[in-house]
Amino acid sequence: MTERTADLPLDQVRTLLAVVDEGTFDAAAAALHVTPSAVSQRVKALEQRTGRVLLLRTKPVRPTESGAVLVRLARQVARLERDAYGELGLSGAAGEPTRVSVAVNADSLATWFLGALTELPPEPRLCFELRREDEAHTAALLREGVVMAAVTSSPDPVPGCAVRFLGRMRYLPCAGPGFAARHLGGPLRKTLGVAPVVVFDRRDDFQDGFARRFGHGGASSARHYVPTSEGFVEAVAAGLGWGMVPEPQAGPLLRAGRLVDFAPDSPVDVPLHWQQWKLDSPALAMVADAVTAAARRALRR
């Protein structure tokens, strides 16, 4: 290892993290109680020391691939520092709770994940920063160092992370009764390609994947975008279109007659995994155990 890269000043690494978290150099300066010029100088010094561009000067600022490595390092150092303070009995004196950042998909947030957090003991004090992201994309936030842990559909561990299987979230193809009678009365190989559909956002291809199982190139281009889990379910129940609804949310509405499962022999199970940094962190270990226990109760094995 060269002398230039052997020693990374922690004040510069922490400053890089502050810029990424706050989004601008000025906001990072305010958070660190220094001048914007000092922030800029520290980042430039770190870039010179590593010989790499670490930030994309966009709004908000984003780390480059090299910058993401150092952002992840900064978060890990901060996590270990807080754990050490706690073991030394200093966390109470500091008066600041331990912050844990987790990426979670919207359906898990709406159904089972928050219950896991409420079961954690009152000590150590934890504050959560939850990032809502599709389960197919949460691993990217781990890779970038944005979060410490993630609920993800990928069983392949991100470098530097451990992974454990949580369970399977079952999705049911549902529609409102009136909508199903009007649009889904014939064979699905004919109706799914033309019936209006509800999707989460423009990256959501879950409904398209279901339609392809019946010989279509995808779901209809007549689609409604509803980017919340609760709103998505309500849109389907209201008759805007058909959609894949998580089993825990579908159950009460099916029993109440507000939804029908129009393909009861074709549910879709999505495997979910917990990935987290490989750190000897008691706080992170407690969160992982609570999440695993909640998933065991809520998800299919």
XYZ file of C-alpha atoms in Angstrom:
301
model
C 0.000 0.000 0.000
C 1.382 3.386 -0.921
C 1.968 6.111 1.626
C -0.699 8.252 -0.023
C -3.483 5.728 0.604
C -2.191 4.217 3.847
C -3.684 6.894 6.086
C -7.138 8.353 5.568
C -7.766 11.257 7.971
C -11.057 10.576 9.707
C -12.053 14.239 9.769
C -11.896 14.273 5.976
C -13.801 10.996 5.686
C -16.481 12.259 8.088
C -16.741 15.465 6.088
C -17.300 13.468 2.906
C -20.120 11.600 4.655
C -21.681 14.862 5.848
C -21.720 16.256 2.305
C -23.438 13.118 0.991
C -25.971 13.033 3.835
C -26.778 16.758 3.728
C -26.754 17.008 -0.063
C -24.724 20.229 -0.402
C -21.414 21.640 0.820
C -23.206 24.511 2.577
C -25.563 22.195 4.451
C -22.651 19.957 5.446
C -20.794 23.007 6.752
C -23.783 23.949 8.905
C -24.064 20.402 10.261
C -20.345 20.278 11.081
C -20.223 23.868 12.417
C -17.445 24.845 10.022
C -17.292 27.076 6.962
C -18.208 25.852 3.463
C -14.631 26.617 2.474
C -13.346 24.220 5.137
C -15.679 21.495 3.868
C -14.499 22.024 0.293
C -10.854 21.940 1.346
C -11.283 18.693 3.279
C -13.018 16.971 0.378
C -10.391 18.181 -2.094
C -7.623 17.007 0.231
C -9.225 13.577 0.472
C -9.576 13.384 -3.317
C -5.918 14.317 -3.697
C -4.917 11.765 -1.083
C -6.812 8.944 -2.793
C -6.125 10.131 -6.332
C -9.801 9.746 -7.220
C -12.869 11.883 -7.742
C -15.125 11.082 -4.791
C -18.180 13.267 -5.380
C -20.435 14.108 -8.276
C -21.119 17.839 -7.909
C -24.826 17.444 -8.610
C -27.845 18.621 -6.628
C -27.998 16.796 -4.333
C -24.342 15.758 -4.243
C -23.812 12.034 -4.856
C -20.757 9.856 -4.271
C -18.877 8.277 -7.140
C -18.170 4.556 -6.990
C -14.913 5.327 -5.166
C -16.656 7.827 -2.924
C -19.253 5.233 -1.947
C -16.463 3.047 -0.547
C -15.381 5.849 1.787
C -18.966 6.755 2.681
C -19.485 3.154 3.752
C -16.248 3.304 5.766
C -17.386 6.498 7.499
C -20.713 4.963 8.487
C -19.035 1.830 9.793
C -16.571 3.842 11.874
C -19.427 5.916 13.295
C -21.359 2.736 14.113
C -18.380 1.203 15.942
C -17.690 4.449 17.805
C -21.260 4.577 19.102
C -21.125 0.941 20.172
C -17.879 1.637 22.035
C -19.412 4.668 23.757
C -22.339 2.518 24.814
C -20.114 -0.216 26.259
C -18.147 2.431 28.156
C -21.332 3.928 29.529
C -20.800 7.184 27.660
C -23.814 7.137 25.341
C -26.109 8.600 27.973
C -23.689 11.429 28.647
C -23.609 12.277 24.974
C -27.406 12.375 24.999
C -27.674 11.116 21.458
C -29.429 7.891 20.480
C -27.794 5.454 18.108
C -28.976 5.973 14.538
C -29.587 2.891 12.386
C -30.278 3.306 8.670
C -32.203 0.543 6.882
C -33.562 0.183 3.344
C -36.974 -1.510 3.265
C -39.466 -2.194 0.498
C -42.842 -0.471 0.763
C -44.899 -3.652 1.201
C -42.784 -4.838 4.140
C -43.084 -1.392 5.719
C -46.858 -1.505 5.356
C -47.310 -5.021 6.717
C -44.735 -6.456 9.125
C -41.454 -4.548 9.394
C -42.418 -1.735 11.779
C -43.683 -4.275 14.296
C -40.140 -5.627 14.579
C -38.794 -2.227 15.630
C -41.387 -1.800 18.374
C -40.210 -5.018 20.032
C -36.667 -3.779 20.614
C -35.687 -3.049 24.238
C -35.620 0.601 25.376
C -31.861 0.447 25.878
C -29.733 1.159 23.994
C -31.696 4.074 22.574
C -32.090 3.653 18.826
C -33.387 5.999 16.151
C -34.168 4.606 12.716
C -33.723 6.187 9.333
C -35.798 4.032 6.997
C -35.260 4.353 3.257
C -38.180 3.084 1.192
C -36.941 1.271 -1.888
C -38.065 -1.652 -4.030
C -36.679 -4.959 -2.744
C -34.869 -5.473 -6.049
C -32.940 -2.222 -5.547
C -32.286 -2.012 -1.795
C -28.938 -3.809 -2.123
C -27.633 -0.861 -4.153
C -28.085 1.396 -1.114
C -25.921 -1.003 0.908
C -23.306 -0.938 -1.825
C -23.268 2.862 -1.798
C -22.950 3.007 1.986
C -26.262 4.846 2.327
C -27.686 2.251 4.745
C -26.312 -0.281 7.215
C -28.868 -2.986 6.459
C -31.585 -3.787 3.953
C -34.547 -6.032 3.261
C -33.763 -7.287 -0.223
C -34.848 -9.928 -2.707
C -31.222 -10.770 -3.523
C -29.605 -13.753 -1.776
C -26.173 -12.656 -3.015
C -24.361 -10.704 -0.289
C -23.052 -7.251 -1.085
C -19.258 -7.208 -0.479
C -18.652 -6.709 3.236
C -22.188 -7.796 4.162
C -23.795 -10.873 5.697
C -27.140 -12.215 4.491
C -29.896 -14.292 6.086
C -33.166 -15.581 4.646
C -36.299 -13.971 6.116
C -39.142 -15.704 4.312
C -41.449 -15.280 1.330
C -44.003 -12.547 0.820
C -46.970 -13.975 -1.084
C -48.761 -11.773 -3.622
C -52.267 -12.463 -4.918
C -53.597 -11.275 -8.311
C -56.538 -9.150 -7.232
C -59.168 -6.775 -8.546
C -62.369 -5.169 -7.334
C -65.430 -7.383 -7.993
C -66.966 -4.980 -10.505
C -63.672 -4.511 -12.333
C -63.122 -8.274 -12.513
C -66.595 -8.791 -13.975
C -66.047 -6.117 -16.632
C -62.437 -6.789 -17.630
C -61.358 -10.240 -16.472
C -64.305 -12.456 -17.324
C -62.573 -14.290 -20.173
C -59.379 -16.354 -20.345
C -56.472 -14.494 -18.725
C -54.304 -15.085 -21.781
C -56.686 -12.725 -23.582
C -57.729 -10.262 -20.875
C -54.538 -9.431 -18.942
C -52.920 -7.703 -21.897
C -55.760 -5.194 -22.274
C -57.272 -4.767 -18.788
C -56.185 -1.565 -16.969
C -53.536 -2.256 -14.340
C -52.226 -0.563 -11.196
C -48.434 -0.373 -10.760
C -46.295 1.132 -8.016
C -44.013 3.315 -10.145
C -42.273 3.273 -13.518
C -39.663 0.784 -12.314
C -42.325 -1.671 -11.158
C -42.515 -4.607 -13.578
C -44.143 -7.057 -11.159
C -47.550 -6.949 -12.866
C -45.857 -7.254 -16.274
C -44.059 -10.363 -15.067
C -47.332 -11.903 -13.932
C -48.990 -11.149 -17.282
C -46.069 -12.772 -19.126
C -46.853 -16.035 -17.341
C -50.047 -16.155 -19.420
C -48.385 -15.532 -22.761
C -48.485 -11.732 -22.909
C -45.570 -9.399 -23.562
C -46.634 -7.601 -20.398
C -49.603 -5.931 -18.767
C -51.707 -3.315 -20.534
C -50.290 0.112 -21.338
C -53.423 1.479 -19.650
C -51.862 1.760 -16.215
C -52.207 3.829 -13.067
C -49.098 4.691 -11.013
C -49.752 4.661 -7.261
C -46.458 4.907 -5.324
C -47.561 3.868 -1.821
C -48.363 0.376 -0.623
C -51.612 1.379 1.078
C -52.666 3.569 -1.848
C -51.883 0.777 -4.299
C -54.210 -1.632 -2.503
C -56.965 0.975 -2.256
C -56.646 1.751 -5.975
C -57.105 -1.930 -6.830
C -60.063 -2.277 -4.458
C -61.623 0.895 -5.887
C -61.624 -0.620 -9.378
C -58.921 1.427 -11.094
C -57.203 -1.734 -12.301
C -55.915 -5.126 -11.280
C -52.720 -5.595 -9.307
C -50.570 -7.961 -7.266
C -51.534 -7.392 -3.624
C -49.532 -8.669 -0.613
C -51.403 -11.490 1.097
C -51.538 -9.744 4.520
C -53.238 -6.723 2.947
C -55.445 -8.736 0.605
C -56.885 -11.048 3.278
C -59.243 -8.624 5.065
C -60.431 -7.106 1.777
C -61.096 -10.528 0.256
C -63.152 -11.514 3.301
C -65.054 -8.220 3.128
C -65.832 -8.723 -0.558
C -63.925 -5.620 -1.674
C -61.382 -7.712 -3.596
C -61.493 -10.933 -5.570
C -58.553 -13.198 -6.342
C -59.067 -13.706 -10.065
C -56.329 -16.356 -10.422
C -56.366 -18.280 -7.116
C -54.087 -20.996 -8.472
C -51.370 -18.503 -9.461
C -49.996 -16.683 -6.403
C -46.461 -15.297 -6.616
C -43.989 -15.707 -3.748
C -41.140 -13.189 -3.455
C -38.211 -14.314 -1.273
C -36.906 -11.673 1.116
C -33.483 -11.547 2.744
C -31.827 -9.409 5.399
C -28.415 -8.046 4.490
C -26.259 -6.034 6.876
C -22.705 -4.894 7.315
C -20.326 -7.434 8.835
C -19.715 -5.456 12.014
C -19.431 -6.608 15.598
C -22.209 -4.188 16.498
C -24.578 -5.115 19.353
C -27.170 -2.597 18.161
C -27.198 -3.925 14.614
C -27.310 -7.509 15.888
C -30.374 -6.704 18.036
C -32.159 -5.157 15.073
C -31.330 -8.163 12.882
C -32.692 -10.596 15.479
C -35.904 -8.587 15.917
C -36.449 -8.344 12.161
C -35.813 -12.061 11.698
C -38.291 -12.943 14.461
C -40.980 -10.659 13.026
C -40.436 -12.051 9.532
C -40.745 -15.601 10.844
C -44.216 -14.763 12.154
C -45.390 -12.743 9.150
C -43.865 -14.395 6.089
C -44.152 -17.813 4.510
C -41.169 -20.140 4.885
